[in-house]
Coordinates of C-alpha atoms in Angstrom, one line a residue:
X1 CA -13.5 -28.0 -43.1
X2 CA -10.3 -25.3 -42.5
X3 CA -7.0 -26.8 -41.8
X4 CA -5.1 -26.4 -38.2
X5 CA -3.8 -23.2 -38.1
X6 CA 0.2 -24.0 -37.2
X7 CA 3.1 -22.2 -37.1
X8 CA 3.6 -18.5 -35.2
X9 CA 0.8 -16.1 -35.8
X10 CA -1.2 -13.8 -32.8
X11 CA -1.8 -16.3 -29.5
X12 CA 1.8 -17.1 -29.8
X13 CA 2.8 -13.9 -29.8
X14 CA 0.6 -12.8 -27.4
X15 CA 2.1 -15.9 -25.3
X16 CA 5.4 -15.0 -26.4
X17 CA 5.1 -11.2 -24.8
X18 CA 4.1 -12.5 -21.6
X19 CA 6.9 -14.8 -20.9
X20 CA 8.6 -12.2 -22.2
X21 CA 7.6 -9.2 -19.7
X22 CA 7.3 -11.9 -16.5
X23 CA 10.5 -13.3 -17.1
X24 CA 12.7 -10.7 -17.4
X25 CA 10.3 -7.4 -15.3
X26 CA 9.5 -9.8 -12.2
X27 CA 11.6 -13.2 -12.1
X28 CA 14.9 -13.0 -12.8
X29 CA 15.1 -10.3 -10.4
X30 CA 13.1 -11.9 -8.2
X31 CA 15.1 -15.5 -7.8
X32 CA 18.7 -12.6 -8.2
X33 CA 17.9 -12.5 -4.8
X34 CA 17.8 -15.9 -3.5
X35 CA 21.0 -16.2 -6.1
X36 CA 22.9 -13.7 -3.8
X37 CA 21.7 -14.6 -0.4
X38 CA 22.5 -18.4 -1.1
X39 CA 25.5 -18.8 -3.9
X40 CA 29.5 -17.5 -2.8
X41 CA 32.6 -17.7 -5.4
X42 CA 30.2 -20.9 -7.3
X43 CA 29.1 -22.5 -4.3
X44 CA 25.9 -23.5 -2.6
X45 CA 26.4 -21.2 1.6
X46 CA 24.2 -21.6 3.8
X47 CA 26.3 -20.5 6.3
X48 CA 27.0 -17.5 6.6
X49 CA 23.6 -16.8 5.9
X50 CA 22.9 -18.4 9.2
X51 CA 25.8 -15.7 10.2
X52 CA 23.9 -13.2 8.7
X53 CA 20.5 -13.9 10.2
X54 CA 22.6 -14.2 13.6
X55 CA 23.3 -11.1 13.6
X56 CA 22.9 -8.5 16.1
X57 CA 21.3 -5.6 14.0
X58 CA 19.9 -8.6 11.4
X59 CA 18.0 -10.3 14.4
X60 CA 17.3 -7.0 16.1
X61 CA 15.4 -5.8 12.8
X62 CA 13.6 -9.2 11.9
X63 CA 12.7 -9.3 16.5
X64 CA 10.8 -5.1 15.7
X65 CA 9.4 -5.9 12.3
X66 CA 7.4 -9.3 14.1
X67 CA 6.8 -7.8 17.3
X68 CA 5.0 -4.0 15.4
X69 CA 4.0 -6.3 13.0
X70 CA 2.1 -7.9 15.3
X71 CA 1.1 -5.3 17.1
X72 CA -0.2 -2.7 14.5
X73 CA -2.4 -5.8 13.5
X74 CA -4.0 -5.7 16.4
X75 CA -5.0 -3.4 17.0
X76 CA -5.4 -2.6 13.4
X77 CA -8.3 -4.8 13.3
X78 CA -9.7 -4.2 16.6
X79 CA -10.2 -0.6 14.8
X80 CA -10.9 -1.2 11.8
X81 CA -13.7 -4.4 13.5
X82 CA -15.5 -2.0 15.5
X83 CA -16.5 0.7 12.2
X84 CA -17.5 -1.6 10.2
X85 CA -20.0 -3.0 12.9
X86 CA -20.8 0.3 13.8
X87 CA -21.4 1.1 9.7
X88 CA -23.0 -1.3 8.4
X89 CA -25.4 -2.7 12.1
X90 CA -25.9 -0.1 13.4
X91 CA -28.8 2.8 13.8
X92 CA -25.2 5.5 14.4
X93 CA -26.4 9.1 12.3
X94 CA -24.8 9.5 9.0
X95 CA -23.3 5.9 8.0
X96 CA -22.2 7.1 4.1
X97 CA -21.0 10.2 5.7
X98 CA -18.5 8.3 8.4
X99 CA -18.2 4.9 6.0
X100 CA -16.3 7.3 3.4
X101 CA -14.3 9.1 5.3
X102 CA -12.8 6.1 6.8
X103 CA -11.5 4.8 4.0
X104 CA -9.7 7.9 3.3
X105 CA -6.3 7.0 5.0
X106 CA -6.2 4.3 2.6
X107 CA -5.3 7.2 -0.1
X108 CA -2.5 9.3 2.2
X109 CA 0.3 8.0 2.1
X110 CA 2.1 7.1 5.9
X111 CA 4.8 8.2 6.1
X112 CA 3.1 12.1 5.6
X113 CA 1.5 10.8 8.3
X114 CA 4.2 10.1 10.5
X115 CA 5.5 13.1 9.9
X116 CA 2.4 14.8 11.2
X117 CA 2.8 13.0 14.1
X118 CA 6.2 13.9 14.6
X119 CA 4.8 17.6 14.3
X120 CA 3.1 17.1 17.1
X121 CA 4.3 14.4 19.8
X122 CA 7.8 15.0 19.4
X123 CA 8.8 15.0 23.2
X124 CA 10.7 18.3 22.9
X125 CA 9.2 20.2 19.4
X126 CA 5.8 18.6 19.4
X127 CA 3.8 21.1 19.6
X128 CA 0.9 19.6 21.2
X129 CA 3.8 18.3 23.8
X130 CA 5.0 22.0 23.8
X131 CA 1.2 23.3 24.5
X132 CA 0.8 20.9 27.7
X133 CA 3.7 21.5 29.2
X134 CA 4.0 25.1 28.2
X135 CA 0.6 26.3 29.2
X136 CA -0.8 23.1 31.0
X137 CA 2.5 23.0 33.4
X138 CA 3.2 19.4 32.5
X139 CA 6.6 18.6 34.1
X140 CA 6.9 15.7 31.0
X141 CA 5.3 14.9 27.4
X142 CA 2.3 13.4 27.6
X143 CA 3.3 11.1 25.0
X144 CA 6.5 9.8 23.0
X145 CA 6.8 9.8 19.2
X146 CA 9.3 8.2 18.2
X147 CA 8.5 4.9 20.7
X148 CA 7.1 1.7 19.3
X149 CA 3.6 2.5 20.4
X150 CA 4.1 5.5 18.9
X151 CA 5.0 3.6 15.0
X152 CA 1.8 1.2 16.2
X153 CA -0.7 3.8 17.3
X154 CA 0.9 5.7 13.6
X155 CA 0.8 2.8 11.7
X156 CA -2.8 2.0 12.3
X157 CA -4.4 5.2 11.6
X158 CA -3.9 4.1 7.5
X159 CA -3.9 0.5 7.9
X160 CA -6.6 -0.2 9.7
X161 CA -8.8 0.5 6.2
X162 CA -7.9 -3.1 4.7
X163 CA -10.0 -4.7 8.2
X164 CA -12.6 -2.4 7.4
X165 CA -13.0 -2.9 4.0
X166 CA -13.1 -6.4 4.2
X167 CA -15.3 -6.7 7.2
X168 CA -17.8 -4.3 6.1
X169 CA -18.5 -6.5 2.6
X170 CA -18.6 -8.8 4.9
X171 CA -21.3 -7.3 7.2
X172 CA -24.1 -5.7 4.5
X173 CA -24.0 -9.4 2.5
X174 CA -24.5 -11.8 5.5
X175 CA -27.9 -13.2 6.1
X176 CA -29.1 -11.9 9.5
X177 CA -31.9 -14.5 10.1
X178 CA -29.5 -16.4 13.1
X179 CA -29.0 -12.7 14.4
X180 CA -32.9 -12.0 14.7
X181 CA -33.7 -15.6 16.1
X182 CA -31.1 -14.6 19.2
X183 CA -32.8 -11.5 19.7
X184 CA -36.2 -13.4 19.9
X185 CA -34.8 -15.6 22.2
X186 CA -34.2 -12.2 24.1
X187 CA -30.6 -12.7 23.2
X188 CA -29.1 -9.1 23.9
X189 CA -27.2 -6.7 21.6
X190 CA -23.1 -7.3 22.9
X191 CA -24.5 -11.6 23.8
X192 CA -25.8 -11.3 19.8
X193 CA -22.7 -9.7 18.9
X194 CA -19.9 -11.9 20.3
X195 CA -21.6 -15.0 20.3
X196 CA -23.0 -15.2 16.4
X197 CA -22.3 -11.3 14.3
X198 CA -18.1 -11.6 15.0
X199 CA -17.5 -15.7 14.7
X200 CA -19.6 -15.4 11.6
X201 CA -17.5 -12.5 9.9
X202 CA -14.4 -13.8 11.8
X203 CA -12.3 -15.2 8.0
X204 CA -12.9 -11.4 6.7
X205 CA -11.7 -10.4 9.5
X206 CA -8.6 -12.4 9.8
X207 CA -8.0 -11.9 6.2
X208 CA -8.0 -7.9 6.5
X209 CA -5.6 -9.0 9.3
X210 CA -2.8 -11.2 7.3
X211 CA -3.0 -8.1 5.4
X212 CA -2.3 -5.2 7.7
X213 CA -0.2 -8.0 9.0
X214 CA 1.6 -8.7 5.0
X215 CA 1.4 -4.4 4.2
X216 CA 3.8 -3.1 8.6
X217 CA 6.3 -6.2 7.7
X218 CA 6.8 -4.0 3.9
X219 CA 6.0 -0.3 5.5
X220 CA 9.8 1.9 5.4
X221 CA 8.4 5.3 6.1
X222 CA 6.8 4.9 8.8
X223 CA 9.4 3.3 10.7
X224 CA 12.8 5.2 9.3
X225 CA 10.3 8.8 10.7
X226 CA 9.6 7.9 13.5
X227 CA 12.0 5.0 15.2
X228 CA 15.5 5.4 13.5
X229 CA 16.4 7.8 16.5
X230 CA 16.4 6.3 18.8
X231 CA 17.6 2.3 17.4
X232 CA 14.1 1.0 16.1
X233 CA 14.9 -0.3 12.7
X234 CA 12.1 -2.6 10.5
X235 CA 14.1 -5.5 8.3
X236 CA 14.0 -2.4 5.0
X237 CA 15.3 0.5 6.6
X238 CA 18.4 -2.3 7.6
X239 CA 18.7 -3.2 4.0
X240 CA 18.0 0.5 2.7
X241 CA 20.2 1.5 5.4
X242 CA 22.4 -1.4 3.8
X243 CA 22.3 -0.4 0.7
X244 CA 23.0 3.7 1.2
X245 CA 25.6 3.7 4.5
X246 CA 27.6 1.2 2.5
X247 CA 28.4 2.1 -0.6
X248 CA 27.1 -1.3 -2.2
X249 CA 29.8 -3.1 -0.2
X250 CA 29.6 -7.1 -1.6
X251 CA 28.5 -7.8 2.2
X252 CA 26.8 -5.3 2.8
X253 CA 24.6 -6.5 -0.1
X254 CA 24.5 -9.4 1.0
X255 CA 22.7 -8.5 4.0
X256 CA 20.3 -7.1 2.0
X257 CA 20.1 -9.6 0.3
X258 CA 19.1 -12.7 3.0
X259 CA 17.3 -9.9 4.6
X260 CA 15.3 -9.8 1.3
X261 CA 14.8 -13.2 1.6
X262 CA 13.6 -13.3 5.2
X263 CA 10.3 -10.5 3.9
X264 CA 9.5 -13.1 1.0
X265 CA 9.6 -16.1 3.5
X266 CA 7.6 -14.0 6.0
X267 CA 5.2 -12.7 2.8
X268 CA 4.5 -16.3 1.6
X269 CA 3.9 -17.5 5.0
X270 CA 1.2 -14.5 5.6
X271 CA -0.3 -15.4 2.3
X272 CA -0.5 -18.9 2.4
X273 CA -2.2 -18.3 6.0
X274 CA -5.0 -16.1 4.0
X275 CA -5.8 -19.0 2.0
X276 CA -6.6 -21.5 3.9
X277 CA -8.5 -18.5 6.0
X278 CA -10.5 -18.0 3.5
X279 CA -10.6 -21.6 2.0
X280 CA -11.9 -22.4 5.2
X281 CA -14.5 -19.4 5.3
X282 CA -17.3 -20.2 2.7
X283 CA -19.6 -20.2 4.9
X284 CA -23.5 -20.2 2.7
X285 CA -24.5 -18.2 5.9
X286 CA -22.2 -15.1 4.3
X287 CA -23.2 -16.3 0.3
X288 CA -23.2 -13.7 -1.8
X289 CA -27.0 -12.9 -1.9
X290 CA -29.2 -9.1 -1.4
X291 CA -29.9 -9.8 2.5
X292 CA -31.2 -6.6 4.0
X293 CA -29.6 -7.2 7.9
X294 CA -31.8 -5.6 10.2
X295 CA -30.2 -2.5 12.0
X296 CA -29.2 -2.5 15.8
X297 CA -30.6 0.1 17.6
X298 CA -28.3 1.9 19.7
X299 CA -30.9 3.7 22.0
X300 CA -28.7 5.7 24.9
X301 CA -25.3 5.4 22.7
X302 CA -26.0 6.4 19.6
X303 CA -25.3 10.0 19.7
X304 CA -22.0 8.6 22.1
X305 CA -20.0 6.7 19.2
X306 CA -21.2 9.4 16.5
X307 CA -19.3 11.6 18.6
X308 CA -16.3 9.2 19.2
X309 CA -16.9 8.4 15.3
X310 CA -16.7 12.2 14.7
X311 CA -13.8 12.7 17.4
X312 CA -11.3 10.0 16.0
X313 CA -11.7 11.2 11.8
X314 CA -10.3 14.4 13.2
X315 CA -7.3 12.6 15.5
X316 CA -7.2 10.4 12.8
X317 CA -7.0 13.0 10.1
X318 CA -7.9 16.3 10.2
X319 CA -5.7 17.1 12.9
X320 CA -2.0 15.6 11.3
X321 CA -3.4 17.2 7.5
X322 CA -3.6 21.0 9.0
X323 CA -0.5 20.8 10.8
X324 CA 1.2 19.0 7.6
X325 CA 0.3 22.6 6.1
X326 CA 1.0 24.7 8.7
X327 CA 3.9 23.7 9.5
X328 CA 4.7 24.7 6.0
X329 CA 3.8 27.5 6.4
X330 CA 5.8 28.5 8.7
X331 CA 9.1 30.7 8.5
X332 CA 11.0 28.9 11.2
X333 CA 9.8 25.0 12.8
X334 CA 9.2 25.4 16.0
X335 CA 7.5 28.9 15.8
X336 CA 3.8 29.6 17.1
X337 CA 1.2 29.7 14.5
X338 CA 0.2 32.9 15.1
X339 CA -0.3 34.9 11.0
X340 CA 2.4 37.5 12.1
X341 CA 4.9 33.6 11.2
X342 CA 2.4 32.1 8.5
X343 CA 4.3 33.1 5.0
X344 CA 3.6 31.4 1.9
X345 CA 6.7 32.0 0.3
X346 CA 7.7 28.2 1.6
X347 CA 5.6 27.2 -1.3
X348 CA 6.3 29.2 -3.4
X349 CA 10.0 27.6 -3.4
X350 CA 9.1 24.6 -3.7
X351 CA 6.8 25.0 -6.3
X352 CA 9.1 27.8 -8.4
X353 CA 12.3 28.2 -7.1
X354 CA 13.9 24.9 -5.8
X355 CA 15.1 22.7 -8.3
X356 CA 15.2 19.7 -5.7
X357 CA 11.7 19.7 -5.2
X358 CA 10.0 20.5 -9.1
X359 CA 12.5 17.8 -10.2
X360 CA 10.8 15.2 -7.9
X361 CA 7.3 16.4 -8.3
X362 CA 7.8 15.7 -12.1
X363 CA 10.0 12.4 -11.5
X364 CA 6.3 11.3 -9.5
X365 CA 3.7 12.7 -12.3
X366 CA 5.9 11.4 -15.3
X367 CA 6.8 8.3 -13.1
X368 CA 3.6 7.4 -12.4
X369 CA 2.1 7.8 -15.7
X370 CA 4.5 6.3 -17.9
X371 CA 4.0 3.2 -15.8
X372 CA 0.6 3.2 -15.7
X373 CA -0.1 2.9 -19.3
X374 CA 2.9 0.7 -20.1
X375 CA 1.4 -1.8 -16.9
X376 CA -1.7 -1.3 -18.1
X377 CA -0.7 -3.0 -21.7
X378 CA 1.2 -5.3 -20.6
X379 CA -1.5 -5.8 -17.7
X380 CA -4.3 -5.8 -21.0
X381 CA -1.9 -9.1 -22.7
X382 CA -0.8 -11.3 -19.9
X383 CA -4.4 -10.8 -18.5
X384 CA -5.7 -12.0 -21.8
X385 CA -3.0 -15.2 -22.0
X386 CA -4.2 -16.2 -18.7
X387 CA -8.1 -15.9 -19.3
X388 CA -8.8 -16.2 -22.5
X389 CA -6.5 -18.8 -23.9
X390 CA -6.1 -22.3 -23.8
X391 CA -2.1 -23.2 -23.4
X392 CA 0.6 -24.4 -21.2
X393 CA 2.1 -22.9 -19.0
X394 CA -0.3 -20.2 -17.7
X395 CA -1.0 -20.5 -14.5
X396 CA 2.5 -19.7 -14.2
X397 CA 2.5 -16.1 -15.2
X398 CA -0.4 -15.9 -13.7
X399 CA 1.4 -17.2 -9.9
X400 CA 4.9 -14.7 -11.5
X401 CA 2.2 -12.2 -12.7
X402 CA 0.8 -11.6 -8.8
X403 CA 3.9 -12.3 -7.0
X404 CA 5.7 -8.6 -6.7
X405 CA 1.9 -8.4 -4.5
X406 CA 2.8 -10.1 -2.0
X407 CA 6.8 -9.2 -2.5
X408 CA 7.7 -6.4 0.0
X409 CA 9.2 -3.1 -2.2
X410 CA 12.1 -3.2 -1.3
X411 CA 12.6 -6.3 -2.1
X412 CA 12.3 -6.0 -5.7
X413 CA 14.1 -2.9 -5.7
X414 CA 16.7 -4.9 -4.4
X415 CA 16.2 -7.1 -7.0
X416 CA 15.8 -4.4 -9.9
X417 CA 19.7 -3.7 -8.5
X418 CA 21.2 -6.7 -9.1
X419 CA 19.2 -6.8 -12.0
X420 CA 20.5 -4.2 -14.1
X421 CA 22.6 -2.2 -12.6
X422 CA 26.1 -3.2 -14.7
X423 CA 26.2 -7.5 -14.3
X424 CA 24.3 -8.4 -16.8
X425 CA 25.6 -5.6 -20.0
X426 CA 22.9 -2.8 -18.8
X427 CA 23.1 -0.2 -16.2
X428 CA 20.7 1.8 -15.6
X429 CA 21.2 2.4 -11.2
X430 CA 20.7 5.6 -10.9
X431 CA 18.8 6.7 -13.7
X432 CA 14.6 6.7 -13.7
X433 CA 14.6 4.5 -15.3
X434 CA 15.6 1.6 -13.2
X435 CA 12.9 3.1 -10.8
X436 CA 9.9 2.8 -13.8
X437 CA 11.4 -0.9 -14.2
X438 CA 11.4 -1.5 -10.2
X439 CA 7.2 0.2 -10.6
X440 CA 5.8 -1.9 -13.4
X441 CA 7.1 -4.8 -11.5
X442 CA 5.3 -3.6 -8.4
X443 CA 1.8 -2.8 -10.1
X444 CA 1.6 -6.0 -12.5
X445 CA 0.0 -7.5 -9.5
X446 CA -3.0 -4.0 -10.0
X447 CA -3.1 -4.6 -13.9
X448 CA -3.9 -8.6 -13.9
X449 CA -6.4 -7.9 -10.9
X450 CA -8.6 -5.5 -13.2
X451 CA -8.3 -6.5 -16.9
X452 CA -8.5 -10.1 -16.1
X453 CA -11.8 -9.3 -14.6
X454 CA -13.3 -7.7 -17.5
X455 CA -11.7 -10.3 -19.6
X456 CA -14.1 -12.8 -17.8
X457 CA -16.8 -10.4 -19.5
X458 CA -16.6 -10.7 -22.9
X459 CA -17.5 -14.4 -23.6
X460 CA -15.2 -16.1 -26.4
X461 CA -18.7 -15.9 -29.3
X462 CA -17.7 -12.6 -29.7
X463 CA -14.5 -13.1 -30.9
X464 CA -15.3 -16.6 -32.9
X465 CA -17.8 -14.0 -34.9
X466 CA -15.2 -11.6 -35.6
X467 CA -12.8 -14.6 -36.4
X468 CA -15.8 -16.2 -38.7
X469 CA -15.8 -13.1 -40.4
X470 CA -12.6 -12.7 -41.4
X471 CA -11.0 -10.8 -38.8
X472 CA -7.6 -11.5 -37.9
X473 CA -7.0 -12.6 -34.5
X474 CA -4.4 -9.0 -33.7
X475 CA -8.2 -7.2 -36.2
X476 CA -10.9 -8.8 -33.8
X477 CA -8.4 -8.5 -30.3
X478 CA -8.1 -4.4 -31.3
X479 CA -12.1 -3.7 -32.9
X480 CA -13.5 -6.4 -30.4
X481 CA -11.5 -7.4 -26.9
X482 CA -9.8 -4.3 -26.7
X483 CA -13.4 -1.2 -26.4
X484 CA -14.9 -4.1 -24.1
X485 CA -12.5 -4.3 -21.8
X486 CA -11.7 -0.7 -22.1
X487 CA -13.3 -0.1 -18.8
X488 CA -10.9 -2.4 -17.1
X489 CA -8.3 -0.7 -18.8
X490 CA -8.8 2.2 -16.9
X491 CA -9.3 0.8 -13.9
X492 CA -6.0 -0.3 -14.0
X493 CA -3.7 2.4 -14.9
X494 CA -5.4 4.7 -12.3
X495 CA -5.0 1.6 -9.5
X496 CA -1.7 2.1 -10.7
X497 CA -1.3 5.8 -10.4
X498 CA -2.2 6.7 -7.4
X499 CA 0.0 4.9 -5.9
X500 CA 3.2 5.4 -7.9
X501 CA 2.1 9.4 -7.3
X502 CA 3.0 8.5 -3.3
X503 CA 5.7 6.1 -3.6
X504 CA 8.3 5.8 -1.4
X505 CA 9.7 1.8 -0.3
X506 CA 10.5 1.4 -4.1
X507 CA 12.5 4.4 -4.3
X508 CA 14.0 5.5 -1.9
X509 CA 16.2 2.2 -2.2
X510 CA 16.4 2.8 -5.6
X511 CA 16.6 7.3 -6.7
X512 CA 20.0 8.8 -8.0
X513 CA 21.3 12.8 -7.6
X514 CA 18.7 14.3 -9.7
X515 CA 15.5 11.3 -9.8
X516 CA 14.3 12.0 -6.6
X517 CA 9.9 11.5 -6.3
X518 CA 8.0 13.1 -4.1
X519 CA 8.4 10.7 -1.6
X520 CA 11.9 10.7 -1.9
X521 CA 12.1 14.2 -1.6
X522 CA 10.1 14.5 1.4
X523 CA 11.5 12.2 3.4
X524 CA 15.2 13.3 3.0
X525 CA 14.3 17.0 2.8
X526 CA 13.2 15.6 6.7
X527 CA 15.7 13.8 7.3
X528 CA 18.1 16.9 6.1
X529 CA 16.7 18.8 9.4
X530 CA 14.3 21.2 6.5
X531 CA 11.0 20.5 8.2
X532 CA 9.5 23.2 7.3
X533 CA 10.0 22.2 3.8
X534 CA 9.0 19.0 4.2
X535 CA 6.4 19.7 5.2
X536 CA 5.1 22.2 2.8
X537 CA 6.3 19.6 -0.6
X538 CA 4.6 17.0 1.9
X539 CA 0.8 19.7 1.7
X540 CA 1.4 19.6 -2.1
X541 CA 2.0 16.0 -2.2
X542 CA -1.3 15.7 -0.6
X543 CA -3.4 17.9 -2.5
X544 CA -2.1 16.4 -6.1
X545 CA -3.2 13.2 -4.6
X546 CA -7.1 14.3 -3.0
X547 CA -7.2 16.5 -6.7
X548 CA -6.1 12.8 -8.7
X549 CA -8.5 10.5 -6.5
X550 CA -11.5 12.9 -7.4
X551 CA -11.1 13.3 -10.9
X552 CA -10.8 9.9 -11.5
X553 CA -13.6 8.7 -9.8
X554 CA -15.7 11.6 -11.7
X555 CA -13.9 10.0 -14.2
X556 CA -15.1 6.4 -13.4
X557 CA -18.3 7.2 -12.6
X558 CA -18.7 9.5 -15.9
X559 CA -17.5 6.2 -17.9
X560 CA -20.1 3.6 -15.9
X561 CA -23.0 6.0 -16.6
X562 CA -22.4 6.3 -20.0

């Protein structure tokens, strides 16, 4: 009979590491935001918080955030639900291809899309508006993109996949018995959809809608590109202005922490509501069984609806993407897209001659790789403690690990500014390290999700067998657990690398003179009026992102096949 092991061994070390990682990277910066918002000169002070919230700019930013996120949630939910129904429950032509195409906006940066639509629909210089006024003789622009409607339109294009993915999955798993019974009873397609299909997948619709609201509330790029010129700004944009335009004064930092607190509370309410919705939505009718829903015949609507889908994809994906590449090749912004006005010189200059843009590409790639590697390994450690170890307090670890998933990027950025700008003995502000720390915090939840799912599949008996054969705990982890969870680690790496590559909301608050990322460089070039160079760099960024996505899918597919 073996004696009970005492002392500080591998399990204790893993637990201590997990606690240390999450305390330093997540908990400490988050606590500082609340502390700075409510604590002044050593005293708890709510009166100043109320004063900040009563300022006109704060009040307006909050109203704008609620109005824009509400509008995007409604339109994105309608669009996502409609297309999900089309590709899963009807006889629409080329459904599999359409389903893949509707997911493309998910991997494209929304702020680059906003930049493209600015070039197409700005009132005076937009190519579409100019065509209608100069060629077709219209007196006024057909659409002004610098409006609430314009921002909602663009964000809807890039956020509707949240609903599309959730509703598609629910519709594919749904038992079609009730629909078939209604059809036998003489109900038409519209009645079946309205009274049976939609109510049954309502929890999935609401869950996706709340995710759209959460992300829209946190979006910086789209509102910054399309709204600032006409005085439309949301909370993340106001935080950016306070940090960058007020030279980091105490008043600006305090205002930013109060705004960040508002975002955190709003995000927490959204996530709580989503959990309640999902908890109530566990109907047996959408259990995980492998049903094959009946395909609804569109008949005379089949070709018109297919044409509508093709036009939507062309309008929301192909047109803005082509515009980015074409404007990036113009000798001067505003010239027609004629061959004599196009040149490769801008792309050559961006890639090989201009240090600012070349360094931004290098920074994004190295930051993406470093944050993905570090967060992947840190996620394995924390996930092992959460999934496999019987220790008190691991619920807190899970909460801290998942917290950044529901916290806007601007809040995370502000937290690391407060934590690592010298006040506590460590100053990494204006260096690449502070961006790296923020990325690790922001994407920790991605690593935990992927690694926890992989660890759930590893039976405890495998580790016990290794220990019984004489292996130490560390050897069992290295030789048994790590090889088995490697697919989860690979998934975690790529789930982090690609978002980090195109990230803007966090890095725009943290970059220094030599630490611009691709997203920040595109944004600042556009703000400086360098539209052609901004578009050229955006085009290069899109190529990097798409190539990365393709390589990842091939790598993951080949590993799964092996």
